[in-house]
CSV table of C-alpha atoms and ligand atoms in Angstrom, one decimal:
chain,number,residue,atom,x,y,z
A,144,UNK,CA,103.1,61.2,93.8
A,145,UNK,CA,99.8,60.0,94.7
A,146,UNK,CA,98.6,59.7,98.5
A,147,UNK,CA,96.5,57.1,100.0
A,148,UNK,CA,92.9,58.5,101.8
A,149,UNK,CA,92.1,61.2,100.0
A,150,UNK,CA,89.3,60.4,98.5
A,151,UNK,CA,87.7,58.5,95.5
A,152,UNK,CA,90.1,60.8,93.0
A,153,UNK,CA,93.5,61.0,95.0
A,154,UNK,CA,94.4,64.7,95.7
A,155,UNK,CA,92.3,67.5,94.0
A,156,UNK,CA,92.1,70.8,93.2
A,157,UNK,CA,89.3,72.7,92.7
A,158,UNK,CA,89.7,76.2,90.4
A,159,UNK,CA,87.4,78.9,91.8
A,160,UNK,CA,86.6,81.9,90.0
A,161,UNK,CA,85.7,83.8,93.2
A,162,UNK,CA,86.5,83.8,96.8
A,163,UNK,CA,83.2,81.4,96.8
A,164,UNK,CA,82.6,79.6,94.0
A,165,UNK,CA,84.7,76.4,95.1
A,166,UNK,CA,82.7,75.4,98.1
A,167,UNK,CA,79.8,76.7,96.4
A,168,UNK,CA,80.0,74.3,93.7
A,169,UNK,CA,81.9,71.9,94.6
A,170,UNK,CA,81.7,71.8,99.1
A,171,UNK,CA,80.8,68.2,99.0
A,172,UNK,CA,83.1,66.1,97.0
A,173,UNK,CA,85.2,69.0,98.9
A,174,UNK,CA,84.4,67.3,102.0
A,175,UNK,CA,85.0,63.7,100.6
A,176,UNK,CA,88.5,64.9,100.0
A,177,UNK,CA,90.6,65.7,102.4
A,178,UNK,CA,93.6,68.0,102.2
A,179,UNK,CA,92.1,69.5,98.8
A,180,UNK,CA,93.7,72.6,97.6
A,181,UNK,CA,91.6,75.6,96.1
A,182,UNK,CA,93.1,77.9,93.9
A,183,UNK,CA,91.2,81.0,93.6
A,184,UNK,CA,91.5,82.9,90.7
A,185,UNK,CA,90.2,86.5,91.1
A,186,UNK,CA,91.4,87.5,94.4
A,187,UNK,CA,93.6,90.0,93.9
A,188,UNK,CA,93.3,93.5,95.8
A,189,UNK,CA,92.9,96.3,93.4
A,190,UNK,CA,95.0,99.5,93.7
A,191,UNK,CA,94.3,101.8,96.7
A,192,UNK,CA,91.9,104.4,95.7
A,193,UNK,CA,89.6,102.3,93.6
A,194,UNK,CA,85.9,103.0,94.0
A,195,UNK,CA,84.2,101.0,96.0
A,196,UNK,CA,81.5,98.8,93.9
A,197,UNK,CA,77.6,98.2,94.1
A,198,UNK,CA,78.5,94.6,94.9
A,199,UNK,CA,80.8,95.3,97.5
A,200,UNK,CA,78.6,97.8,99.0
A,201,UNK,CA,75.7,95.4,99.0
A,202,UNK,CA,78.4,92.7,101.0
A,203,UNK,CA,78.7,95.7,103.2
A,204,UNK,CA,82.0,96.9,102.5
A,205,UNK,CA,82.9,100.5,102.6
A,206,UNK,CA,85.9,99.6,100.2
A,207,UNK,CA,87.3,97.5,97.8
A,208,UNK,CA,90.2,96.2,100.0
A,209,UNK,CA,88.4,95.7,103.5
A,210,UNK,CA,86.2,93.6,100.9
A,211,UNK,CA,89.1,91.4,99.4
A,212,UNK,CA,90.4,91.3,103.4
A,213,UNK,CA,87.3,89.8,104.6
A,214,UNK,CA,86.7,87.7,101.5
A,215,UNK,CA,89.8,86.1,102.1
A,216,UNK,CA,89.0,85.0,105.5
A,217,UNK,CA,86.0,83.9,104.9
A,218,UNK,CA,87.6,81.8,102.3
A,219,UNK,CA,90.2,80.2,104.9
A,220,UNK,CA,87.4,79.7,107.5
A,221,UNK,CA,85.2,78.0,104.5
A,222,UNK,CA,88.1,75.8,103.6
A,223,UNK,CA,89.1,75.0,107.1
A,224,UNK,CA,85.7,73.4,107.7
A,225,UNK,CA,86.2,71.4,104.7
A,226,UNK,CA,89.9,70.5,105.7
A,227,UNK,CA,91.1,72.0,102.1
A,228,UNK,CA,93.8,74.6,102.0
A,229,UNK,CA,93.3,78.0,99.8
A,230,UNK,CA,95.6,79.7,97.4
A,231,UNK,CA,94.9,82.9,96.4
A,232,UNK,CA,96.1,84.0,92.6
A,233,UNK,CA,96.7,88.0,92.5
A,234,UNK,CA,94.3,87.9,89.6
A,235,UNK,CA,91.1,91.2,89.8
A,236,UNK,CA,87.8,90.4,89.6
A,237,UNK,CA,86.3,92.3,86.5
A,238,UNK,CA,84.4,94.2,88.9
A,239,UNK,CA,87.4,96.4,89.6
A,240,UNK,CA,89.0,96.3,86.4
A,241,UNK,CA,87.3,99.7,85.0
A,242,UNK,CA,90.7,101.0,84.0
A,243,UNK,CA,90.6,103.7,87.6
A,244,UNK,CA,93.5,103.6,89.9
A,245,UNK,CA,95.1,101.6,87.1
A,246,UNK,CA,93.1,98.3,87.4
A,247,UNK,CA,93.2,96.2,84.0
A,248,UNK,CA,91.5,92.8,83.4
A,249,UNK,CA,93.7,90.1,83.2
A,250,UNK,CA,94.2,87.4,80.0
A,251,UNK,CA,93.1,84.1,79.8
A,252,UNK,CA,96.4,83.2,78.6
A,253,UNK,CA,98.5,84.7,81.7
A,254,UNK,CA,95.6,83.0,83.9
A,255,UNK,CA,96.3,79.5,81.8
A,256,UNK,CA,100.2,80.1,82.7
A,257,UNK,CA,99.3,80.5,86.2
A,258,UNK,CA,97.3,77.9,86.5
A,259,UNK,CA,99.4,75.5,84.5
A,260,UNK,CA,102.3,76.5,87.0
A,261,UNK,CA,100.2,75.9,90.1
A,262,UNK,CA,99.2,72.1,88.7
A,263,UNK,CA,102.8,71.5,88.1
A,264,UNK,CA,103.8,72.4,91.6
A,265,UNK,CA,100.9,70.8,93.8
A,266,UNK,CA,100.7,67.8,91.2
A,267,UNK,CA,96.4,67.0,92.0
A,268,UNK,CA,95.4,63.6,90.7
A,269,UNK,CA,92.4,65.6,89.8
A,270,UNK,CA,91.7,69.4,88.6
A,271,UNK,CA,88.5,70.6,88.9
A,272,UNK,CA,87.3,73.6,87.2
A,273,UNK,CA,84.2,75.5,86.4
A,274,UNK,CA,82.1,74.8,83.0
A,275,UNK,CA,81.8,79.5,83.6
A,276,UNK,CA,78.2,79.4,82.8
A,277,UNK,CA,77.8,82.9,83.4
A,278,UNK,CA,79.6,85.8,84.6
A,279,UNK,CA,82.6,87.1,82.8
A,280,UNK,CA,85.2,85.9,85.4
A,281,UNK,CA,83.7,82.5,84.9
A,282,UNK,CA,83.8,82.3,81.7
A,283,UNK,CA,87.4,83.4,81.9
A,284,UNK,CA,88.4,81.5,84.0
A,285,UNK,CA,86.8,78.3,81.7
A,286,UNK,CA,88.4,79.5,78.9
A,287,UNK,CA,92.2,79.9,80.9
A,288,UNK,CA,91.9,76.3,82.2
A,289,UNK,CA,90.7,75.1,79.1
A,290,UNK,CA,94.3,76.4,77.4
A,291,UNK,CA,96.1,75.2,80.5
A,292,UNK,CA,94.6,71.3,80.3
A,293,UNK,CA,95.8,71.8,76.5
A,294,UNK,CA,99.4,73.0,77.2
A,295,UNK,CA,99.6,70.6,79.8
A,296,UNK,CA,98.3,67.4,78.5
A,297,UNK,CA,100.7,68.0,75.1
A,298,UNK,CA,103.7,68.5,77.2
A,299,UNK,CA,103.1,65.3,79.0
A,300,UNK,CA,105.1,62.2,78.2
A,301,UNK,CA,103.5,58.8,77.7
A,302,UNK,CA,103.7,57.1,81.1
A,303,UNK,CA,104.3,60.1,83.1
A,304,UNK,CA,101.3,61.2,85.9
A,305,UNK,CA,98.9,62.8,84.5
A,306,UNK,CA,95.7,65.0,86.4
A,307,UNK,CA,91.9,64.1,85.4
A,308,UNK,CA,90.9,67.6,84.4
A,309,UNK,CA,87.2,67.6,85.3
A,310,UNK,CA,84.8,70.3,85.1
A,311,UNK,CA,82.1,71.5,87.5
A,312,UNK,CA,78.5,73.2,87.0
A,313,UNK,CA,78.8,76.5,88.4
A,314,UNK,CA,76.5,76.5,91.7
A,315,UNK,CA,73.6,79.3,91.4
A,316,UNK,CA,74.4,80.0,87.3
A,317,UNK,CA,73.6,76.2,86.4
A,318,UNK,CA,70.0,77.2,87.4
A,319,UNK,CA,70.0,79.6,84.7
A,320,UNK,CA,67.9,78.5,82.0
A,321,UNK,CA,69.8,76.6,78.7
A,322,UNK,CA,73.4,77.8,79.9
A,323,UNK,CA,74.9,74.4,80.8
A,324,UNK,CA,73.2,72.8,77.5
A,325,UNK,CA,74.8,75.9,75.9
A,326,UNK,CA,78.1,75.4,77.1
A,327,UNK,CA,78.2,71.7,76.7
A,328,UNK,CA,77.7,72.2,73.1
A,329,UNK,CA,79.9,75.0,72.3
A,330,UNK,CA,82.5,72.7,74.0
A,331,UNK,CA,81.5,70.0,71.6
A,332,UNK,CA,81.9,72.0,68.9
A,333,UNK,CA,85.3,72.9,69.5
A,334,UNK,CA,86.2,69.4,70.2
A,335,UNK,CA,85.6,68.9,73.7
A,336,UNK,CA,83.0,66.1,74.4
A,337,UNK,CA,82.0,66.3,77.9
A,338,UNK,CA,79.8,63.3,79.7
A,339,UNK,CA,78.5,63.5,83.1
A,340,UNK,CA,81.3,62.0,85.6
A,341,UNK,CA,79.3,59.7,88.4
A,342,UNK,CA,79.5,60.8,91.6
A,343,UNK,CA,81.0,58.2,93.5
A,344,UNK,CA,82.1,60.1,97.1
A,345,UNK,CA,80.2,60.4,99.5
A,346,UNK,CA,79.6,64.0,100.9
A,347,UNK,CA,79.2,65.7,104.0
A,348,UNK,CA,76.0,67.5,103.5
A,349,UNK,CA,76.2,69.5,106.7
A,350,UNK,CA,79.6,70.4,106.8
A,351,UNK,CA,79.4,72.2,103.4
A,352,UNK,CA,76.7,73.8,104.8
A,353,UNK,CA,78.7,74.9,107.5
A,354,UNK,CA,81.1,76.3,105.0
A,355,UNK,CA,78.8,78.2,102.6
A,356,UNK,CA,77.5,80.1,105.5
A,357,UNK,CA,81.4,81.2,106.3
A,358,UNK,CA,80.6,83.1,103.1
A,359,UNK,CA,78.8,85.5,105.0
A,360,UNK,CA,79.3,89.0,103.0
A,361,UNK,CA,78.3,87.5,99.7
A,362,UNK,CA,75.5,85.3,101.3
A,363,UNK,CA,74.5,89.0,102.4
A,364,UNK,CA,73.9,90.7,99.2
A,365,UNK,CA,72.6,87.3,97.7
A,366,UNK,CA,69.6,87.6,99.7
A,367,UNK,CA,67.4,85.0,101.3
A,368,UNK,CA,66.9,81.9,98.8
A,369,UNK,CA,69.7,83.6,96.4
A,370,UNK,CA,72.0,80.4,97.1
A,371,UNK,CA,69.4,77.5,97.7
A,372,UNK,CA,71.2,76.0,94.9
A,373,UNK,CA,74.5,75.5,97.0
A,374,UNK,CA,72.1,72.3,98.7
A,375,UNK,CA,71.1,70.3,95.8
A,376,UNK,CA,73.3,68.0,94.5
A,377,UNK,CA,76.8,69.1,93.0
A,378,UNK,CA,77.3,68.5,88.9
A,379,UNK,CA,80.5,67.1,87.5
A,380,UNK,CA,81.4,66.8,83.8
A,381,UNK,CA,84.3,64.5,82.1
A,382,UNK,CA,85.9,66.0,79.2
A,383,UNK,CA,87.6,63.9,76.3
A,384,UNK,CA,89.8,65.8,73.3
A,385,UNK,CA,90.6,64.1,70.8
A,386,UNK,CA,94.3,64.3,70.0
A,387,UNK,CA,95.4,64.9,73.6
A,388,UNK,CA,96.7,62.8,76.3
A,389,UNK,CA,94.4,62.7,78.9
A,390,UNK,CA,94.5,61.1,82.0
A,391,UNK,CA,94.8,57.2,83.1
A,392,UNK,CA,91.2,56.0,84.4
B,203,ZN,ZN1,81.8,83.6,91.1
C-alpha cells in the first residue's frame, strides 16, 4: 500500500551495512522521507567472551558488546533526528567473525533471505542499498541485496506492487580512487546497467548533520576530516536487468 507525504519515492528503505552507513550515505534523501525504515545489516552482538577489536578500541570500547550497545543507540538517536525507524538484523560484522567464542561470518544468501523477508513485510516503494565499494561487509551486503532484488523481482506477478531497488555510493569509500567506476562496470558485466537516478528531494542539510554527529564512537576513531565526505552531495544509482521485472516508474 502506498502512503501519501512521504517523499518524492513513497516509503523507503535504506540497507545499511553498519550501524552508520545509512545516514552516512544516504541522511538527506533520509530527511526528505519521512517515516523511512533502516535495516541494518551487521548489528548483531557476538558471543560473550569475544576479544575486543582495534576498531572498537579506537571507538573507545572496552568490549565488543558495550560497543554493539552503544552503536545501537547511536543508531536510534541518528534515525530519530531523521524521523526514520531502525531495524537491526542479528547479522556480525566481519570484524568479529575470527572463528573465537564461536563467531562465524554469515552468507550472502541467508542475508538475501533476510532481506527479501524484511521487503515483503514493510513493503517500501523504494529499497535502497549500497553499490559496497569497499569493505567486506559492504560488499556483502551488495552482493545479498543484489540476489534478494533477483528473487524478488521473479516472484512478482505482472501488476502486483513492486519496490524501485536503487543503489547508493557508499559515503567515505566513494572517495576512494576508481572503486565506484569499478563496481559500475563489474555490475555491467553481469548484466546490471546502472545510470545515475536524479535527485529530485530536497534535503535537510543540517539535520543530517545533526545525525552523523549521533555517530559519535565511530566519528571518534575516524578522526578529524575522516567523514568530510558525509556533507557533499549523496550519490544514487538506477539499476536495469534485463529479463527481470522491475519496478513501475
Ligand atoms: Zn560500513
Amino acid at each position: 500500500m502506498r502512503s501519501e507525504g512521504t517523499g518524492p519515492l513513497g516509503r523507503v528503505m535504506v540497507i545499511s551495512p553498519h550501524l552508520d552507513d545509512a545516514v552516512f550515505s544516504c541522511g538527506e534523501l533520509l530527511s526528505a522521507h519521512p517515516h523511512a525504515t533502516v535495516a541494518t545489516i551487521f548489528a548483531g552482538t557476538p558471543p560473550a567472551g569475544h576479544t575486543t577489536t582495534d576498531w572498537d578500541r579506537a571507538c573507545g570500547f572496552r568490549s565488543a558488546c558495550e560497543a554493539m550497545v552503544a552503536r545501537r543507540n547511536e543508531d536510534a538517536s541518528a534515525l530519530l533526528t531523521l524521523g526514520a525507524r531502525p531495524v537491526w538484523l542479528n547479522f556480525l560484522d566481519s570484524q568479529y567473525c575470527d572463528g573465537s567464542a564461536g563467531a562465524t561470518a554469515p552468507q550472502a544468501d541467508d542475508i538475501a533471505e533476510s532481506i527479501a523477508l524484511l521487503v515483503t513485510r514493510e513493503q517500501p516503494d523504494a529499497v535502497l542499498f549500497p553499490l559496497g565499494l569497499f569493505h567486506s561487509d559492504h560488499d556483502l551486503a551488495h552482493r545479498a541485496c543484489l540476489a534478494a532484488w533477483q528473487a524478488r523481482s521473479s516472484q512478482v506477478l505482472p501488476g502486483q506492487p513492486s519496490p524501485r531497488w536503487l543503489a547508493y555510493e557508499d559515503a567515505l569509500y566513494r572517495r576512494m580512487d576508481g572503486l565506484r567506476e569499478q563496481r559500475l562496470a563489474g555490475m555491467n558485466e553481469s548484466g546490471v546497467r546502472a545510470s545515475v537516478y536524479p535527485v529530485t528531494w530536497q534535503g535537510d542539510r543540517a539535520a543530517k548533520a545533526a545525525a552523523v554527529a549521533c555517530y559519535a564512537s565511530q566519528l571518534k576513531a575516524f578522526g578529524p576530516g575522516g567523514y568530510d565526505d558525509t556533507a557533499d552531495p549523496e550519490g544514487y544509482w538506477s539499476l536495469d536487468r534485463a529479463g527481470l521485472l522491475h519496478a513501475a516508474a
